[in-house]
XYZ file of N, CA and C in Angstrom:
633
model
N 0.849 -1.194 0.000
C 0.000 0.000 0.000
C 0.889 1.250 0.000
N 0.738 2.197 -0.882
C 1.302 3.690 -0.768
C 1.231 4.519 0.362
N 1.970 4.944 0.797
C 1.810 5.359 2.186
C 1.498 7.089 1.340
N 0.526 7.959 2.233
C 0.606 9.112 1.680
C 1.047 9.962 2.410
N 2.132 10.239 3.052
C 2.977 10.876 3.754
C 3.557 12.021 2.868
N 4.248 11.469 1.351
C 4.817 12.225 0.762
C 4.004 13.063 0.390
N 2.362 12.522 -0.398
C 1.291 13.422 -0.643
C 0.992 14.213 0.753
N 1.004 14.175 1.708
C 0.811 14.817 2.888
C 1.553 16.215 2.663
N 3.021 16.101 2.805
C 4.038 17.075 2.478
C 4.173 17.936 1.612
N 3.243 17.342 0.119
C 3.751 18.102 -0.909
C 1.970 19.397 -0.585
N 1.440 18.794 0.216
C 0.320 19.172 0.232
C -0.254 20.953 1.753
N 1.048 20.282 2.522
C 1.268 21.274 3.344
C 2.091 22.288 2.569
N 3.014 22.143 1.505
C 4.298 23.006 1.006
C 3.562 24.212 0.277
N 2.078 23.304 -0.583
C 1.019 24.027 -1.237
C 0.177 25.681 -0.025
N -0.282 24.542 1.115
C -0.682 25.483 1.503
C -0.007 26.405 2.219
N 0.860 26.492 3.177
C 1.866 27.075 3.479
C 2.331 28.760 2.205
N 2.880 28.098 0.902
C 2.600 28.760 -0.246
C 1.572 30.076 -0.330
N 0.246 29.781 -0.304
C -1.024 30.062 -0.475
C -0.750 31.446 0.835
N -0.718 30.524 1.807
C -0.760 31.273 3.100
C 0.682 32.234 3.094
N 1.257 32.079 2.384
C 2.496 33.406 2.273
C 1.911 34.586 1.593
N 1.063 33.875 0.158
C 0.732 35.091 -0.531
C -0.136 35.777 0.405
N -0.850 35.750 0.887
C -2.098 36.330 1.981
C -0.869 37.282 3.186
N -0.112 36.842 3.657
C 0.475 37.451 4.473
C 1.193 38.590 3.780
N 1.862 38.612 2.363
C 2.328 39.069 1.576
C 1.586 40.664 0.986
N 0.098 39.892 0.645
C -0.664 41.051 0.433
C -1.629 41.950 1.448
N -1.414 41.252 2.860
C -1.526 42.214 3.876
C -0.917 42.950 4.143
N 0.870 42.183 4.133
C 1.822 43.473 4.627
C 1.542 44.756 3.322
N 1.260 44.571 2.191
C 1.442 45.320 1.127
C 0.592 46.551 1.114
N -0.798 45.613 1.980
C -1.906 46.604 2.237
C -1.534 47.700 3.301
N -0.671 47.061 4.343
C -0.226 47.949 5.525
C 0.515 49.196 5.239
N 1.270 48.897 4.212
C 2.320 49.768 3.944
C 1.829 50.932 3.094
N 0.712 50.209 2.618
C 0.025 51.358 1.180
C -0.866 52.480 2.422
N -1.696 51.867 3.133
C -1.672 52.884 4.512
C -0.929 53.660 4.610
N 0.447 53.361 5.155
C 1.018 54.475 5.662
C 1.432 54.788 4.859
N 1.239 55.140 3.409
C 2.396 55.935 2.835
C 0.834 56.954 2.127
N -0.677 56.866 2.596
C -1.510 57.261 2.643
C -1.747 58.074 3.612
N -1.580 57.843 4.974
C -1.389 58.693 6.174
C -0.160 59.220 6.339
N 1.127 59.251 5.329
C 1.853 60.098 5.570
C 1.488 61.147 4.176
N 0.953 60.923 3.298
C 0.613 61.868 2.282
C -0.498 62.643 3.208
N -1.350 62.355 3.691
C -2.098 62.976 4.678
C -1.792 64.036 5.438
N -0.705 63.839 6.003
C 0.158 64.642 6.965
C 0.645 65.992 6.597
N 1.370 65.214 4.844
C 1.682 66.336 4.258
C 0.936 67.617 3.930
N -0.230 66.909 3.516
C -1.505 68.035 2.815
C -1.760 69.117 4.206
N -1.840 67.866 5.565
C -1.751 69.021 6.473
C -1.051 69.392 6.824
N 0.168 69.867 6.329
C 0.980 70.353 6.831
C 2.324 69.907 7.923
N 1.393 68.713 8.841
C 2.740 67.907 9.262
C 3.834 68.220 8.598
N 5.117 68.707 9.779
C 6.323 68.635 9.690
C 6.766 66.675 9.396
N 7.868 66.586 8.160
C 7.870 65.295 7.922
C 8.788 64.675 8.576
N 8.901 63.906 9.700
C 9.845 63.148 10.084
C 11.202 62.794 9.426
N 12.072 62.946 10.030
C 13.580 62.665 9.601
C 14.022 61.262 8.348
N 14.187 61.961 7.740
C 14.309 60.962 6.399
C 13.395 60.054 6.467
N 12.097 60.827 6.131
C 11.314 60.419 5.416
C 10.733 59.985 4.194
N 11.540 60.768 3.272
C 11.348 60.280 1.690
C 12.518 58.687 1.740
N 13.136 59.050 2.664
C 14.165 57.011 2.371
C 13.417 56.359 2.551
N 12.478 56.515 4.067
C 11.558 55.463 4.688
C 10.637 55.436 3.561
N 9.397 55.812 3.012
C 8.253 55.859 1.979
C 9.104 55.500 0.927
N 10.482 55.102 0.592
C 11.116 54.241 -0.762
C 11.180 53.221 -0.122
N 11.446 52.553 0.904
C 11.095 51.736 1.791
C 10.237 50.760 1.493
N 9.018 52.084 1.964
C 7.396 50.988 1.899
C 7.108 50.772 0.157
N 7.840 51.440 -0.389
C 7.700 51.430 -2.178
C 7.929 49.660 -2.258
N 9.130 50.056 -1.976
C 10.165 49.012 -2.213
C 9.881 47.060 -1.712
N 8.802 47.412 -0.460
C 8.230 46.260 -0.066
C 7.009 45.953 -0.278
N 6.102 46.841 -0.528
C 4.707 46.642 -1.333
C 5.160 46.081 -2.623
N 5.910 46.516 -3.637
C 6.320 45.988 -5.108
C 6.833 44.459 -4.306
N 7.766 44.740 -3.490
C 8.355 43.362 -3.191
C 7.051 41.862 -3.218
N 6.007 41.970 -1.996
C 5.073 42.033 -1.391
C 4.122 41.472 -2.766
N 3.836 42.179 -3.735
C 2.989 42.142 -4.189
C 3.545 41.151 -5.834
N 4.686 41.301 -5.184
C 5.053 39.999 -6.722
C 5.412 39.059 -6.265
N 5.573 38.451 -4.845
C 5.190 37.418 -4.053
C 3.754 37.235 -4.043
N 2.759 37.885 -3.696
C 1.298 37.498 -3.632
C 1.091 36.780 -5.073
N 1.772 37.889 -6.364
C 1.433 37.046 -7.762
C 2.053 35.889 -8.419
N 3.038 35.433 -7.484
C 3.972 33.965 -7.547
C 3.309 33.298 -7.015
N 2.704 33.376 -6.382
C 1.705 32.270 -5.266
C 0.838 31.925 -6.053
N -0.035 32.970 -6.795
C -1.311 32.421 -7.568
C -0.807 32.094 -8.905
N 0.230 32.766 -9.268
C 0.404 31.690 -10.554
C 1.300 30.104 -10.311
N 2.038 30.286 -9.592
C 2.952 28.637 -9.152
C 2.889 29.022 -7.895
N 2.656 28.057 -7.169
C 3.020 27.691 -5.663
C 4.344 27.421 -5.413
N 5.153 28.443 -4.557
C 6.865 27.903 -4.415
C 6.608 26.778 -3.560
N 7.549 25.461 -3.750
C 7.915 24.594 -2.542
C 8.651 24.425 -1.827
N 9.795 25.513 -2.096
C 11.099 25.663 -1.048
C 10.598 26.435 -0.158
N 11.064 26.038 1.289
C 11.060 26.830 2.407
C 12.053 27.886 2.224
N 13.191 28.120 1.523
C 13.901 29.076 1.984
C 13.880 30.097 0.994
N 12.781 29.556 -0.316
C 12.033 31.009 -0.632
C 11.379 31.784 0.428
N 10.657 30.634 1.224
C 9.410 31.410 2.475
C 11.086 32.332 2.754
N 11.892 31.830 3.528
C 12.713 32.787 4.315
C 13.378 33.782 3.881
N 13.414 33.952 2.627
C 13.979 35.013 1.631
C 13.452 35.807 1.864
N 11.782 35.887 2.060
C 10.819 36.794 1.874
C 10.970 37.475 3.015
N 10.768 36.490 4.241
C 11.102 36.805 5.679
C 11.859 38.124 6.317
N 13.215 37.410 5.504
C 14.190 38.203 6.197
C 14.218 39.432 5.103
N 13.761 39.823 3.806
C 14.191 40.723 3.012
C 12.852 42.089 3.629
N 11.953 41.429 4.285
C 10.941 42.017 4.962
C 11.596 42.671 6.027
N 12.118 41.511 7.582
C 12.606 41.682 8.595
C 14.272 43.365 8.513
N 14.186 43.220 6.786
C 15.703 44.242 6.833
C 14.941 45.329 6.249
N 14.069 45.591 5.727
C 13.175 46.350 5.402
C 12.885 47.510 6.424
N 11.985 46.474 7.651
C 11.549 47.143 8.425
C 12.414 47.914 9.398
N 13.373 46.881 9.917
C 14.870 47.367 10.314
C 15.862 48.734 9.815
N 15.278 49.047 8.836
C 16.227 49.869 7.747
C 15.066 51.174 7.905
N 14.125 51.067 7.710
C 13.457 52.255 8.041
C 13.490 52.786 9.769
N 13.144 51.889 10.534
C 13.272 51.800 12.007
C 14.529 53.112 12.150
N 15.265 52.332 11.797
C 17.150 52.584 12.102
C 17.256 54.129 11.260
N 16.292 54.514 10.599
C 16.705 55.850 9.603
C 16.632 56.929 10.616
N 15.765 56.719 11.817
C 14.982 57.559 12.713
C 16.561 57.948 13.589
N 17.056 59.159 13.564
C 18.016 59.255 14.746
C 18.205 58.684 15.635
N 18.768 58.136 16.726
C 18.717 58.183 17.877
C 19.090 59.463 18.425
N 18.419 59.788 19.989
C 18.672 60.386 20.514
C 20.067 60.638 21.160
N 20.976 61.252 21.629
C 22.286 61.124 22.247
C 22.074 60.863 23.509
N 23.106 59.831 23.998
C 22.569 59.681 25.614
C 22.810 60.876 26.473
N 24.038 61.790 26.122
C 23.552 63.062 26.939
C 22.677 63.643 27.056
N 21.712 63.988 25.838
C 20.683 64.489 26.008
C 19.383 64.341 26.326
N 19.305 62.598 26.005
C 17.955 62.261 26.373
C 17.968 60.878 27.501
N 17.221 61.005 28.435
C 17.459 59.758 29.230
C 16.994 58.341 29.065
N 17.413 57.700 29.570
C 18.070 55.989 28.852
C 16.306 55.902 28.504
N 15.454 56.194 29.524
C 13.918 55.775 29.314
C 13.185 55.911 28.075
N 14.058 57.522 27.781
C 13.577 57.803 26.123
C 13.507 57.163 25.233
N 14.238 56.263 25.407
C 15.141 55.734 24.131
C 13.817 54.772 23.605
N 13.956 54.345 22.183
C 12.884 53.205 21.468
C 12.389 52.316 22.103
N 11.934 51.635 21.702
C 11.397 50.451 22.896
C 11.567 48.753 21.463
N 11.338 47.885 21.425
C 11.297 46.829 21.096
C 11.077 46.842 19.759
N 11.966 47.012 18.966
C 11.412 46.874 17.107
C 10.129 45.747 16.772
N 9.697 46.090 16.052
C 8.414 45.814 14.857
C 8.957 44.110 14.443
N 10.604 44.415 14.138
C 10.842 43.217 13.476
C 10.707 42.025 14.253
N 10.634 42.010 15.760
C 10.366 40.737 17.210
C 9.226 40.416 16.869
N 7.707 40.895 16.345
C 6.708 40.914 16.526
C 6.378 39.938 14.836
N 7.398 40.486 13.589
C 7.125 39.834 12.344
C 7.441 38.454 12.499
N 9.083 38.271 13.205
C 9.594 36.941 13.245
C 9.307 36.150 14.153
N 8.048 36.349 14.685
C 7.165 35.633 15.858
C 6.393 35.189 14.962
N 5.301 35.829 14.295
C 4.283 35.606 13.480
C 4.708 35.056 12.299
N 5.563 34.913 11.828
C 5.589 34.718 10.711
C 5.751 33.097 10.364
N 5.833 32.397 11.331
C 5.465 30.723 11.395
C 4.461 30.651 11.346
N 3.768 31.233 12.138
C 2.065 30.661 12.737
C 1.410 30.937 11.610
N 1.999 31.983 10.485
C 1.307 31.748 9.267
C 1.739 30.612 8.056
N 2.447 30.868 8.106
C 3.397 30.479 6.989
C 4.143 28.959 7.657
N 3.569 27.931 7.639
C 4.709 26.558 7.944
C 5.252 25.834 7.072
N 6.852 26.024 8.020
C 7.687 25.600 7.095
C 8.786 25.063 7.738
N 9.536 23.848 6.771
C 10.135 22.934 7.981
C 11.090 23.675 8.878
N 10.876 22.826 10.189
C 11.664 23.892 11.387
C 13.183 24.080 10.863
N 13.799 23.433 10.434
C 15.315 23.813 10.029
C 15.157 25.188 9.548
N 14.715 25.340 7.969
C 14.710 26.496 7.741
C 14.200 27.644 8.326
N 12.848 27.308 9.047
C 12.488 28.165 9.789
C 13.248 29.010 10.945
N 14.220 28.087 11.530
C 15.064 28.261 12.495
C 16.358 29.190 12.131
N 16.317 28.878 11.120
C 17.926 30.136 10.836
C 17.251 31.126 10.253
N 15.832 30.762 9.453
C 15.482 32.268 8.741
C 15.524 33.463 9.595
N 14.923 32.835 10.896
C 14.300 33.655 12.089
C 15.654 34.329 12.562
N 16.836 33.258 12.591
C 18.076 34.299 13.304
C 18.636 35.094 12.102
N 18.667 34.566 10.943
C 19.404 35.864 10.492
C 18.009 37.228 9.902
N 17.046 37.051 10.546
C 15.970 38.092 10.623
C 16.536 39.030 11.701
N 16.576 38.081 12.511
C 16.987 39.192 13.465
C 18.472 39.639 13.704
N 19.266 38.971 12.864
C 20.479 39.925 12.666
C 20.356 41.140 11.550
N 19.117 41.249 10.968
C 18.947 42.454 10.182
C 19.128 43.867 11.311
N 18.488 43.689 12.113
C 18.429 45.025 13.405
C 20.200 45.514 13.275
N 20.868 44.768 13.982
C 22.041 45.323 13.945
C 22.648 45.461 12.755
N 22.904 44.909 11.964
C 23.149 44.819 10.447
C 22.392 46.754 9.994
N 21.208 46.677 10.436
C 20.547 48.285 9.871
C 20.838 49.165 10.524
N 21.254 49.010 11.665
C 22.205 49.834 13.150
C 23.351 50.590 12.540
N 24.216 49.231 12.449
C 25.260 49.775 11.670
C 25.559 50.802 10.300
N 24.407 50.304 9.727
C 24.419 50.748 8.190
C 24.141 52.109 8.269
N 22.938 52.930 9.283
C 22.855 53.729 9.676
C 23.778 54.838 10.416
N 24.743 54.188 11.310
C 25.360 54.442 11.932
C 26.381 55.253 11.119
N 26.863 54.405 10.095
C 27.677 54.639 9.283
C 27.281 55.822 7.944
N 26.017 55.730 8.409
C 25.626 56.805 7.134
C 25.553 58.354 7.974
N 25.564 58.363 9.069
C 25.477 60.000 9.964
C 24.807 59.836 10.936
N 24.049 58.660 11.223
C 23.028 58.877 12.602
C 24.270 58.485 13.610
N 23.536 58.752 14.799
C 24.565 58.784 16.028
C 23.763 57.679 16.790
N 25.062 57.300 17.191
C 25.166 55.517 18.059
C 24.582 56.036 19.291
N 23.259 54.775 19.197
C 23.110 54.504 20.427
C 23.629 54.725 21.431
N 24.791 53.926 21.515
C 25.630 53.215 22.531
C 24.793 51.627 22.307
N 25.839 51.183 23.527
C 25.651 49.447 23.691
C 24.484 49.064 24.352
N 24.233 49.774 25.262
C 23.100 49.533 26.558
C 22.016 49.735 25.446
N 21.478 50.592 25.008
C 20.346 50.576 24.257
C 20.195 49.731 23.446
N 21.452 49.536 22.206
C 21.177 48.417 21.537
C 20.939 47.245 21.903
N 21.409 47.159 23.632
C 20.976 45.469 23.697
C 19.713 45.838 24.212
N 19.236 47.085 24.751
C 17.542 46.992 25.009
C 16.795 46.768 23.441
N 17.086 47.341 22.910
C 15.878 47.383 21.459
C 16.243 45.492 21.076
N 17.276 45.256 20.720
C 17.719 43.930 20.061
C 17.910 42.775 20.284
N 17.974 43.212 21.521
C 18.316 41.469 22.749
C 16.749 40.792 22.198
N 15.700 41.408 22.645
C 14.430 41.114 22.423
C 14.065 40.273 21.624
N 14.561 40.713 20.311
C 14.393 40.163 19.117
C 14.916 39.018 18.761
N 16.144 39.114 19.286
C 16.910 37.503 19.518
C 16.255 36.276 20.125
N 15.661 37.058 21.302
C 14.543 36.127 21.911
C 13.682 35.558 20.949
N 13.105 36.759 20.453
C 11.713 36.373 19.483
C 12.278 35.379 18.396
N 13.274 35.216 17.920
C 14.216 34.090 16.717
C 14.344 32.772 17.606
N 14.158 32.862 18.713
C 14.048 31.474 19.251
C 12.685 31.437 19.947
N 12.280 31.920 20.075
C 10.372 31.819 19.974
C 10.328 30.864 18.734
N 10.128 32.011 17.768
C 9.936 31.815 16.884
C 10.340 30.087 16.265
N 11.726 29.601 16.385
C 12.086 28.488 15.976
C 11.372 27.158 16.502
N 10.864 27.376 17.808
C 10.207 26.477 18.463
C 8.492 26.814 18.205
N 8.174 27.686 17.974
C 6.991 27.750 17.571
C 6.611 27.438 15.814
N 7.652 27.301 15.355
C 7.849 26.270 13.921
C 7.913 25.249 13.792
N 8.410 24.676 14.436
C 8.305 23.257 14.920
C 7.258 22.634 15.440
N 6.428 23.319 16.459
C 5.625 23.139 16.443
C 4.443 23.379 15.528
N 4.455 23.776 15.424
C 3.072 24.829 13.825
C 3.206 23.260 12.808
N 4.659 23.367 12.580
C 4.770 22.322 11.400
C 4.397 21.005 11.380
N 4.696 20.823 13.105
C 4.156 19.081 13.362
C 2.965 19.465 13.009
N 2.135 20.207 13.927
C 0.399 19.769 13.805
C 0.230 20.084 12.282
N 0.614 20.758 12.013
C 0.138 20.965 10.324
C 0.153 19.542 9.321
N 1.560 18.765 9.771
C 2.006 18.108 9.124
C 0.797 16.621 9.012
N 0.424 16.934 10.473
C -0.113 15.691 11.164
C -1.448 15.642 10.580
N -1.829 16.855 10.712
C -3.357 17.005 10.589
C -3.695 16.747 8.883
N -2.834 17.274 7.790
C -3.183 17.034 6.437
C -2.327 15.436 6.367
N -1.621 14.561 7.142
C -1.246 13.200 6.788
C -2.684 12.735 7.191
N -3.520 12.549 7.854
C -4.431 12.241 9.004
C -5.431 12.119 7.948
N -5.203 13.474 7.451
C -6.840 13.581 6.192
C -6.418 12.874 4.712
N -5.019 13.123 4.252
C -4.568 12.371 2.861
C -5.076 10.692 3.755
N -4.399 10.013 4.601
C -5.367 8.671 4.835
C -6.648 8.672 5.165
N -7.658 9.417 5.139
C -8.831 9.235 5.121
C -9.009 9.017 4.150
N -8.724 9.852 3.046
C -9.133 10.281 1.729
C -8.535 8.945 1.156
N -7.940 8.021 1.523
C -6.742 6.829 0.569
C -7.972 6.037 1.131
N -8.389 5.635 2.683
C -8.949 4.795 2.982
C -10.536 5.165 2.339
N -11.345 5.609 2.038
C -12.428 5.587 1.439
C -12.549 5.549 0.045
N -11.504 5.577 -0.436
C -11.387 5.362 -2.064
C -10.709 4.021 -2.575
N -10.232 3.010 -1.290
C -10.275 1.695 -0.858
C -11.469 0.501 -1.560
């Protein structure tokens, strides 16, 4: 008898797929927002936040991204996971890169409390299993080098004229996120078993009634 395990797999890779484009054309929707409420701002007059025209090439740059992922999905379904993580992390440096455009404050001048609080990107590379499952290996490094985008956009920034943190802050904003990459890896693993389990469970129903 054929065991349908493999049909199981090729069948999670499908939906998984499916379920990227959807996440894909939400973020796309999010971004078209704000680059709607910052045209908003403008008309009223809002003073525009500090390199702001980089950030809104930004959200350009990941809606187009975003939205030719949503149209890969409906025309072929990818089956590599480390397309899923391509997407991931080219997202996770995205958001990182706009984040990081924003000055920091100098620690002389502003006190440690001021300072940012927990990037956007802890919150993507959490979620972004529970949508999207995909085997824990890949899932597991996508998530850390997601979150080596933060410092990676730190630097890049750093180096372009904004002024350093310091260390103490960066490990407040970033430590976090590190966390969230091992959240995240174990919450892939998990996502993926039950996923895995639940469409093997139904491919043998479907074998045993056509028996």
């Amino acid at each position: 008898m054929k065991t349908p395990a493999p049909r199981a797999r090729a069948e999670l890779r499908v939906k998984a797929s499916a379920r990227l484009g959807a996440v894909a054309l939400g973020l796309a929707a999010m971004h078209l927002l704000s680059l709607a409420l910052d045209l908003l701002n403008h008309l009223l007059g809002v003073p525009a936040a500090a390199h702001q025209g980089a950030k809104n090439a930004i959200s350009v740059a990941l809606i187009v991204a975003s939205l030719l992922v949503w149209g890969a999905q409906r025309w072929r379904p990818w089956r590599s996971p480390w397309a899923f993580g391509a997407y991931h992390v080219a997202i996770a440096l995205g958001m990182e890169l706009s984040a990081q455009l924003t000055p920091w404050p100098t620690p002389d001048a502003v006190h440690y409390e001021l300072m940012r609080t927990i990037s956007w990107t802890a919150l993507w590379i959490v979620i972004f299993p529970l949508f999207v499952p995909t085997r824990p290996g890949p899932a597991a490094l996508t998530a850390l080098v997601a979150a080596l985008t933060g410092p990676l956009a730190l630097l890049t920034t750093t180096l372009l004229g904004n002024p350093s943190p310091g260390l103490a802050a960066a490990l407040y904003v970033h430590g976090p996120t590190f966390l969230a990459a091992a959240l995240a890896a174990l919450t892939a693993r998990l996502v993926y078993g039950l996923e895995r389990e639940a469409t093997a469970r139904r491919e043998l129903g479907d074998y045993r009634l056509k028996e």
